[in-house]
């Protein structure tokens, strides 16, 4: 395919590749000084030319662009360098205060711009060459806490210039520089409520070459220290020079004279046996390691619990199967009267079951005619042919009884016999004359 391309097309294609590479690897050099605040603004306008134009004319400025910054070859920035961008439609800011340890070392920061509309990226390199001077750091350093400012607002050159002008008017130094700026959120502050004109707060450290002025020293007076302990505003004579634009919390001001600061040398403890020495090559363990026998571990892990479980199983089986008390021992421990009652109930139940199985057998004794010794009457029960007697009572009155027979009844001496009425009893179609004879003592 490349062979069929014309020379002009190849030239355009190579030019495009060169342009992309130059945009991806364009380096920008800056030269901050150690001990002085470094601020670098990542302007969105600078990166817009590398993205395709917006479909609608005049709306190119509305592209949401965010930035990602990291040290080349590492996922994050150096410890002294911070980055902030409030919204995708605002510029990003790199800021920090390099130290003397980084003097003479080129720090390459990779800046990747993301266009949130087209999802395209552009990369630039920022080379920070930290310079060292004998004038810095300045010996007298004061840190102010400004409550009505955010860090990106304070990083603006005109705002920072106004603040340094107010400090210089109060302090009267020959040299005055901003050393560092830190957001209150990085010091453990809380995010403010979404209320207008309520800011996060920012710490600004400045350095000068002359001692602190009397106005700044007023914070250290016992009266103001007492007011600060009671969460009251201290009385500072020079506060009116800041109040017009900056609301300073004088209870949080810090005054440090680095000439009087005693350096603290931390002695490292002697390394133990598990710590490698500072110098020398690392020597890994030898490859000829002894083999380990895991049979004992297997026995302890599986065999022992299995044996214990098997023993418990046999004990439980012997207890449940071979040590049962049985029916005989239960009957021996049961009172005789309870056994008699239980036996009678069992016999009656068996009799009822046998009756329900075969209804052609003779009637049980409990269904024989009942003899009234007072009246001399025998009232037999009723047994219809269809045997549907579940809804009929066992005993009925003698009114309207069928199959009745009349038998004589003996009266006292001197009187004739009278006839009593009995029902003719039949079992399976055969009259039961024997029962009637027994009732009459014949």
Coordinates of C-alpha atoms in Angstrom, one line a residue:
X1 CA 0.0 0.0 0.0
X2 CA 2.9 2.4 0.8
X3 CA 4.4 1.7 -2.6
X4 CA 1.3 2.9 -4.4
X5 CA 1.2 6.2 -2.5
X6 CA 2.4 9.2 -4.3
X7 CA 5.4 11.2 -3.2
X8 CA 3.2 14.1 -2.2
X9 CA 1.1 11.9 0.0
X10 CA 4.1 10.4 1.7
X11 CA 5.5 13.9 2.4
X12 CA 2.2 14.9 4.0
X13 CA 2.0 11.7 6.0
X14 CA 5.6 12.2 7.3
X15 CA 4.9 15.8 8.1
X16 CA 1.9 14.8 10.1
X17 CA 3.9 12.2 12.1
X18 CA 6.6 14.8 12.8
X19 CA 4.0 17.3 14.0
X20 CA 2.4 14.8 16.3
X21 CA 5.8 13.7 17.8
X22 CA 6.8 17.3 18.3
X23 CA 3.6 18.0 20.1
X24 CA 3.9 15.0 22.2
X25 CA 7.5 15.6 23.3
X26 CA 7.8 19.4 23.3
X27 CA 9.8 20.4 26.4
X28 CA 9.4 23.6 28.3
X29 CA 12.2 24.7 30.7
X30 CA 11.7 26.7 33.8
X31 CA 14.3 27.8 36.4
X32 CA 12.9 28.2 39.9
X33 CA 15.1 29.0 43.0
X34 CA 15.3 26.8 46.0
X35 CA 13.4 28.2 49.0
X36 CA 11.2 30.4 46.8
X37 CA 7.6 29.7 45.8
X38 CA 7.3 28.2 42.3
X39 CA 4.0 28.7 40.4
X40 CA 3.4 27.4 36.9
X41 CA 0.0 27.8 35.2
X42 CA -1.3 25.1 32.8
X43 CA -3.3 27.2 30.4
X44 CA -6.1 25.6 28.5
X45 CA -5.6 27.9 25.6
X46 CA -2.1 26.6 25.1
X47 CA -3.4 23.0 24.5
X48 CA -6.5 23.8 22.5
X49 CA -4.6 24.0 19.3
X50 CA -3.7 20.4 19.5
X51 CA -7.3 19.2 19.5
X52 CA -9.7 19.3 16.6
X53 CA -11.9 22.4 16.4
X54 CA -15.3 22.5 17.9
X55 CA -18.2 21.8 15.4
X56 CA -19.8 25.2 16.2
X57 CA -17.8 28.3 15.6
X58 CA -17.1 30.4 18.7
X59 CA -17.6 27.5 21.2
X60 CA -14.0 26.1 21.1
X61 CA -13.4 27.7 24.6
X62 CA -16.1 25.4 26.1
X63 CA -14.0 22.2 25.7
X64 CA -13.6 20.6 29.1
X65 CA -9.9 19.9 29.5
X66 CA -8.3 18.2 32.5
X67 CA -4.6 17.6 33.3
X68 CA -2.6 14.8 34.7
X69 CA 0.9 15.5 36.0
X70 CA 3.5 13.1 37.1
X71 CA 7.3 12.7 37.4
X72 CA 8.7 11.0 34.3
X73 CA 8.9 7.3 35.0
X74 CA 6.8 7.6 38.2
X75 CA 3.0 7.6 38.8
X76 CA 3.1 10.8 41.0
X77 CA 4.7 14.2 41.3
X78 CA 7.7 15.0 43.6
X79 CA 6.8 15.6 47.2
X80 CA 7.4 19.4 47.1
X81 CA 5.2 19.9 44.0
X82 CA 1.4 20.2 44.2
X83 CA -1.3 20.5 41.5
X84 CA -4.8 21.9 41.6
X85 CA -7.6 22.4 39.1
X86 CA -11.0 23.4 40.4
X87 CA -13.1 22.6 37.3
X88 CA -12.4 21.2 33.7
X89 CA -13.2 24.7 32.4
X90 CA -10.4 26.4 34.5
X91 CA -6.7 26.4 34.2
X92 CA -4.5 24.0 36.2
X93 CA -1.7 25.2 38.5
X94 CA 1.5 23.5 39.6
X95 CA 3.0 25.1 42.7
X96 CA 5.4 24.3 45.5
X97 CA 8.7 25.3 47.1
X98 CA 11.7 23.3 46.1
X99 CA 14.4 22.6 48.6
X100 CA 18.2 22.7 48.5
X101 CA 18.3 18.9 48.1
X102 CA 16.9 19.3 44.5
X103 CA 19.4 21.9 43.4
X104 CA 21.2 20.9 40.2
X105 CA 18.8 18.1 39.4
X106 CA 16.6 18.4 36.4
X107 CA 13.0 17.4 37.3
X108 CA 10.9 16.4 34.2
X109 CA 7.2 16.6 34.7
X110 CA 4.9 14.9 32.2
X111 CA 1.8 16.9 31.6
X112 CA -1.1 15.1 29.8
X113 CA -4.1 17.1 28.8
X114 CA -7.4 15.2 28.4
X115 CA -10.1 16.7 26.2
X116 CA -13.4 15.4 27.7
X117 CA -15.3 16.1 24.6
X118 CA -13.3 14.3 22.0
X119 CA -11.4 11.9 24.5
X120 CA -8.1 12.9 22.9
X121 CA -4.9 13.6 24.7
X122 CA -1.9 15.8 24.3
X123 CA 1.4 15.4 26.2
X124 CA 4.0 18.0 27.0
X125 CA 7.1 17.8 29.2
X126 CA 8.0 20.5 31.7
X127 CA 11.7 20.5 32.7
X128 CA 12.2 22.1 36.1
X129 CA 15.8 23.2 36.7
X130 CA 16.2 24.2 40.3
X131 CA 18.7 26.9 40.9
X132 CA 20.5 27.6 44.2
X133 CA 21.5 31.0 45.6
X134 CA 23.1 32.2 48.8
X135 CA 20.3 34.6 49.5
X136 CA 17.8 31.8 50.2
X137 CA 16.4 30.7 52.4
X138 CA 15.6 33.9 54.2
X139 CA 16.3 33.7 58.0
X140 CA 13.0 35.1 59.3
X141 CA 9.9 33.3 58.2
X142 CA 6.2 34.1 59.1
X143 CA 3.2 31.9 58.2
X144 CA -0.2 33.6 57.9
X145 CA -3.6 31.9 57.7
X146 CA -6.0 33.7 55.4
X147 CA -9.6 32.6 55.9
X148 CA -11.3 34.3 52.9
X149 CA -9.1 32.8 50.2
X150 CA -8.8 29.5 48.3
X151 CA -5.4 28.3 47.2
X152 CA -6.0 28.9 43.5
X153 CA -7.1 32.4 44.2
X154 CA -4.1 33.1 46.3
X155 CA -1.8 31.7 43.6
X156 CA -2.9 34.4 41.1
X157 CA 0.0 36.8 40.7
X158 CA -2.0 40.0 41.4
X159 CA -3.5 38.6 44.6
X160 CA -0.2 37.3 45.8
X161 CA 1.4 40.6 45.0
X162 CA -1.2 42.6 47.0
X163 CA -0.6 40.3 50.0
X164 CA 3.2 40.7 49.8
X165 CA 2.7 44.5 49.5
X166 CA 0.6 44.5 52.7
X167 CA 3.2 42.4 54.6
X168 CA 6.1 44.6 53.4
X169 CA 4.2 47.7 54.6
X170 CA 3.9 46.1 58.1
X171 CA 7.3 44.4 58.2
X172 CA 9.5 46.9 56.3
X173 CA 12.2 44.4 55.1
X174 CA 14.7 44.8 52.4
X175 CA 14.0 41.5 50.7
X176 CA 10.6 39.7 51.0
X177 CA 9.6 36.6 49.2
X178 CA 6.8 34.1 49.3
X179 CA 8.2 30.7 50.4
X180 CA 5.2 28.4 50.3
X181 CA 1.5 28.3 49.9
X182 CA -0.6 25.4 51.4
X183 CA -4.3 24.8 51.3
X184 CA -6.1 24.4 54.6
X185 CA -7.4 21.1 53.5
X186 CA -3.8 19.8 53.4
X187 CA -3.4 20.8 57.0
X188 CA -6.4 18.9 58.2
X189 CA -9.1 21.5 57.5
X190 CA -12.6 20.7 56.7
X191 CA -14.5 21.3 53.4
X192 CA -16.7 24.4 53.9
X193 CA -20.5 24.3 53.5
X194 CA -21.8 25.3 50.0
X195 CA -22.4 28.9 51.1
X196 CA -21.4 32.0 49.1
X197 CA -18.2 33.6 50.1
X198 CA -17.2 30.7 52.4
X199 CA -13.7 29.7 51.5
X200 CA -11.4 26.8 52.4
X201 CA -8.6 29.0 53.7
X202 CA -4.9 29.0 52.8
X203 CA -1.6 29.2 54.6
X204 CA 1.0 31.6 53.2
X205 CA 4.6 31.5 54.4
X206 CA 6.8 34.5 53.6
X207 CA 10.4 35.2 54.5
X208 CA 12.4 38.3 55.1
X209 CA 15.9 39.4 56.0
X210 CA 15.1 41.6 59.0
X211 CA 13.6 40.6 62.4
X212 CA 9.9 40.6 62.9
X213 CA 8.2 44.0 63.5
X214 CA 6.5 45.0 66.7
X215 CA 3.1 44.6 65.0
X216 CA 3.7 41.0 64.3
X217 CA 5.1 40.5 67.8
X218 CA 1.9 41.7 69.4
X219 CA 0.4 38.2 68.9
X220 CA 2.9 36.8 71.5
X221 CA 1.6 39.1 74.2
X222 CA -0.1 37.5 77.2
X223 CA -3.3 39.4 76.7
X224 CA -3.6 38.2 73.1
X225 CA -2.7 34.7 74.0
X226 CA -5.4 34.7 76.6
X227 CA -7.9 36.0 74.1
X228 CA -6.9 33.2 71.6
X229 CA -7.3 30.6 74.3
X230 CA -10.9 31.9 74.8
X231 CA -11.5 31.8 71.0
X232 CA -11.6 35.5 70.8
X233 CA -10.0 37.8 68.2
X234 CA -6.7 39.3 69.4
X235 CA -6.1 43.0 69.3
X236 CA -3.5 43.7 66.5
X237 CA -2.7 47.3 65.6
X238 CA -1.8 46.5 62.0
X239 CA -4.8 44.3 61.2
X240 CA -6.6 47.1 59.4
X241 CA -3.9 47.1 56.7
X242 CA -5.0 43.6 55.8
X243 CA -8.7 43.7 56.6
X244 CA -9.7 45.4 53.4
X245 CA -8.8 42.3 51.3
X246 CA -7.5 39.6 53.5
X247 CA -9.1 38.2 56.7
X248 CA -6.1 36.9 58.7
X249 CA -6.5 34.6 61.7
X250 CA -3.9 36.1 64.0
X251 CA -4.2 33.2 66.5
X252 CA -2.7 30.9 63.9
X253 CA 0.2 33.0 62.8
X254 CA 3.6 31.3 63.2
X255 CA 6.9 33.3 63.6
X256 CA 10.1 31.3 63.1
X257 CA 13.7 32.4 63.3
X258 CA 15.7 29.7 61.6
X259 CA 18.9 31.0 63.1
X260 CA 17.7 30.0 66.6
X261 CA 16.2 26.7 65.5
X262 CA 18.3 23.9 67.0
X263 CA 18.9 21.2 64.4
X264 CA 17.7 17.8 65.5
X265 CA 19.9 14.9 64.4
X266 CA 18.1 11.6 64.4
X267 CA 20.4 8.8 65.2
X268 CA 19.5 5.6 63.4
X269 CA 19.4 2.5 65.6
X270 CA 21.7 -0.4 64.9
X271 CA 20.1 -2.7 62.3
X272 CA 19.0 -6.0 63.4
X273 CA 19.7 -9.4 61.9
X274 CA 16.9 -9.1 59.4
X275 CA 18.1 -5.7 58.0
X276 CA 20.4 -5.7 55.1
X277 CA 23.5 -3.5 55.4
X278 CA 23.5 -0.2 53.6
X279 CA 26.3 -1.2 51.2
X280 CA 27.0 -4.4 49.4
X281 CA 25.2 -6.6 47.0
X282 CA 22.1 -8.6 47.9
X283 CA 22.8 -12.3 48.2
X284 CA 19.6 -14.4 47.9
X285 CA 19.3 -17.7 49.8
X286 CA 21.0 -20.8 48.3
X287 CA 19.0 -22.8 45.8
X288 CA 20.0 -26.1 47.4
X289 CA 17.3 -26.1 50.1
X290 CA 16.5 -29.2 52.1
X291 CA 13.3 -31.0 51.2
X292 CA 10.6 -31.1 53.8
X293 CA 8.6 -34.2 54.7
X294 CA 4.9 -33.4 55.0
X295 CA 3.7 -36.9 56.1
X296 CA 3.6 -35.9 59.8
X297 CA 1.7 -32.8 58.9
X298 CA -0.8 -35.0 57.0
X299 CA -1.3 -37.2 60.0
X300 CA -1.8 -34.3 62.3
X301 CA -4.2 -32.6 59.9
X302 CA -6.3 -35.4 58.6
X303 CA -5.6 -38.8 60.3
X304 CA -6.0 -37.6 63.9
X305 CA -9.3 -35.9 63.5
X306 CA -10.7 -38.8 61.4
X307 CA -9.7 -41.3 64.2
X308 CA -11.3 -39.2 66.9
X309 CA -14.5 -38.9 64.8
X310 CA -14.6 -42.7 64.2
X311 CA -14.2 -43.4 67.9
X312 CA -17.0 -41.1 68.7
X313 CA -19.2 -42.7 66.1
X314 CA -18.7 -46.2 67.6
X315 CA -19.5 -44.9 71.1
X316 CA -22.7 -43.2 69.9
X317 CA -23.8 -46.4 68.0
X318 CA -23.2 -48.6 71.0
X319 CA -25.1 -46.3 73.3
X320 CA -28.1 -46.0 70.9
X321 CA -28.3 -49.7 69.8
X322 CA -26.9 -51.8 72.6
X323 CA -27.8 -49.9 75.7
X324 CA -31.5 -49.5 75.1
X325 CA -33.8 -50.2 78.2
X326 CA -36.5 -52.1 76.2
X327 CA -40.2 -52.8 76.9
X328 CA -39.6 -55.2 79.8
X329 CA -37.7 -52.7 81.9
X330 CA -40.2 -50.1 81.1
X331 CA -43.1 -52.4 82.3
X332 CA -41.1 -53.2 85.5
X333 CA -40.9 -49.6 86.4
X334 CA -44.6 -48.9 85.6
X335 CA -47.2 -49.3 88.3
X336 CA -49.5 -52.3 88.0
X337 CA -52.8 -50.4 88.0
X338 CA -51.5 -48.3 85.0
X339 CA -50.6 -51.5 83.2
X340 CA -54.1 -52.9 83.8
X341 CA -55.7 -49.7 82.5
X342 CA -53.5 -49.8 79.5
X343 CA -54.2 -53.4 78.8
X344 CA -58.0 -52.9 79.0
X345 CA -57.7 -50.0 76.6
X346 CA -55.7 -52.1 74.2
X347 CA -58.2 -55.0 74.4
X348 CA -61.2 -52.6 73.7
X349 CA -59.3 -51.0 70.8
X350 CA -58.5 -54.4 69.3
X351 CA -62.2 -55.5 69.7
X352 CA -63.4 -52.3 67.9
X353 CA -60.9 -52.8 65.1
X354 CA -62.0 -56.4 64.6
X355 CA -65.7 -55.4 64.6
X356 CA -65.0 -52.8 62.0
X357 CA -63.4 -55.4 59.8
X358 CA -66.1 -58.0 60.0
X359 CA -69.7 -56.8 60.8
X360 CA -71.2 -60.4 60.3
X361 CA -70.0 -61.7 63.6
X362 CA -72.2 -61.8 66.7
X363 CA -72.8 -58.7 68.7
X364 CA -70.5 -58.0 71.7
X365 CA -71.7 -58.3 75.2
X366 CA -71.9 -54.6 75.6
X367 CA -74.8 -54.5 73.1
X368 CA -77.0 -57.1 74.8
X369 CA -80.5 -56.1 76.2
X370 CA -80.4 -54.2 79.4
X371 CA -82.6 -55.5 82.2
X372 CA -84.3 -52.9 84.5
X373 CA -84.6 -54.5 87.9
X374 CA -87.3 -52.1 89.1
X375 CA -89.7 -52.3 86.2
X376 CA -88.7 -55.8 85.0
X377 CA -88.4 -54.6 81.5
X378 CA -85.7 -55.6 79.0
X379 CA -84.9 -53.0 76.4
X380 CA -82.8 -54.4 73.6
X381 CA -80.8 -52.1 71.3
X382 CA -81.9 -51.5 67.7
X383 CA -79.9 -53.0 64.9
X384 CA -81.2 -52.0 61.4
X385 CA -80.5 -54.2 58.5
X386 CA -78.2 -51.6 56.8
X387 CA -76.0 -51.3 60.0
X388 CA -75.9 -47.5 59.6
X389 CA -76.1 -46.9 63.4
X390 CA -73.4 -44.3 63.7
X391 CA -75.9 -41.5 64.3
X392 CA -78.2 -43.5 66.5
X393 CA -77.9 -43.8 70.3
X394 CA -77.1 -47.1 71.9
X395 CA -80.1 -47.0 74.2
X396 CA -83.6 -45.8 73.1
X397 CA -87.0 -45.5 74.7
X398 CA -89.7 -48.2 74.3
X399 CA -92.0 -45.9 72.4
X400 CA -92.7 -46.8 68.8
X401 CA -90.4 -49.8 68.9
X402 CA -90.8 -52.5 66.3
X403 CA -90.7 -56.3 66.7
X404 CA -91.9 -56.1 70.3
X405 CA -93.0 -59.2 72.2
X406 CA -95.0 -59.4 75.3
X407 CA -93.9 -61.5 78.3
X408 CA -95.7 -62.0 81.6
X409 CA -94.4 -60.3 84.7
X410 CA -94.9 -61.7 88.2
X411 CA -96.8 -59.5 90.7
X412 CA -97.0 -59.9 94.5
X413 CA -98.9 -62.9 95.9
X414 CA -102.7 -62.9 95.3
X415 CA -102.5 -61.1 92.0
X416 CA -102.4 -62.3 88.4
X417 CA -99.5 -62.1 86.1
X418 CA -99.2 -59.1 83.7
X419 CA -97.5 -58.9 80.4
X420 CA -94.4 -56.8 79.8
X421 CA -93.3 -55.7 76.4
X422 CA -89.9 -56.7 75.0
X423 CA -88.4 -56.2 71.6
X424 CA -87.7 -59.3 69.5
X425 CA -83.9 -59.6 69.2
X426 CA -82.4 -61.0 66.0
X427 CA -78.8 -61.7 65.2
X428 CA -78.1 -62.4 61.5
X429 CA -81.9 -63.0 61.0
X430 CA -82.1 -65.6 63.8
X431 CA -84.2 -64.8 66.9
X432 CA -82.3 -64.7 70.1
X433 CA -84.8 -66.6 72.3
X434 CA -82.1 -67.7 74.6
X435 CA -81.4 -64.3 76.0
X436 CA -85.1 -63.7 76.6
X437 CA -85.4 -67.0 78.4
X438 CA -82.5 -66.1 80.6
X439 CA -84.1 -62.8 81.4
X440 CA -87.3 -64.5 82.6
X441 CA -85.5 -67.2 84.5
X442 CA -87.2 -69.9 82.5

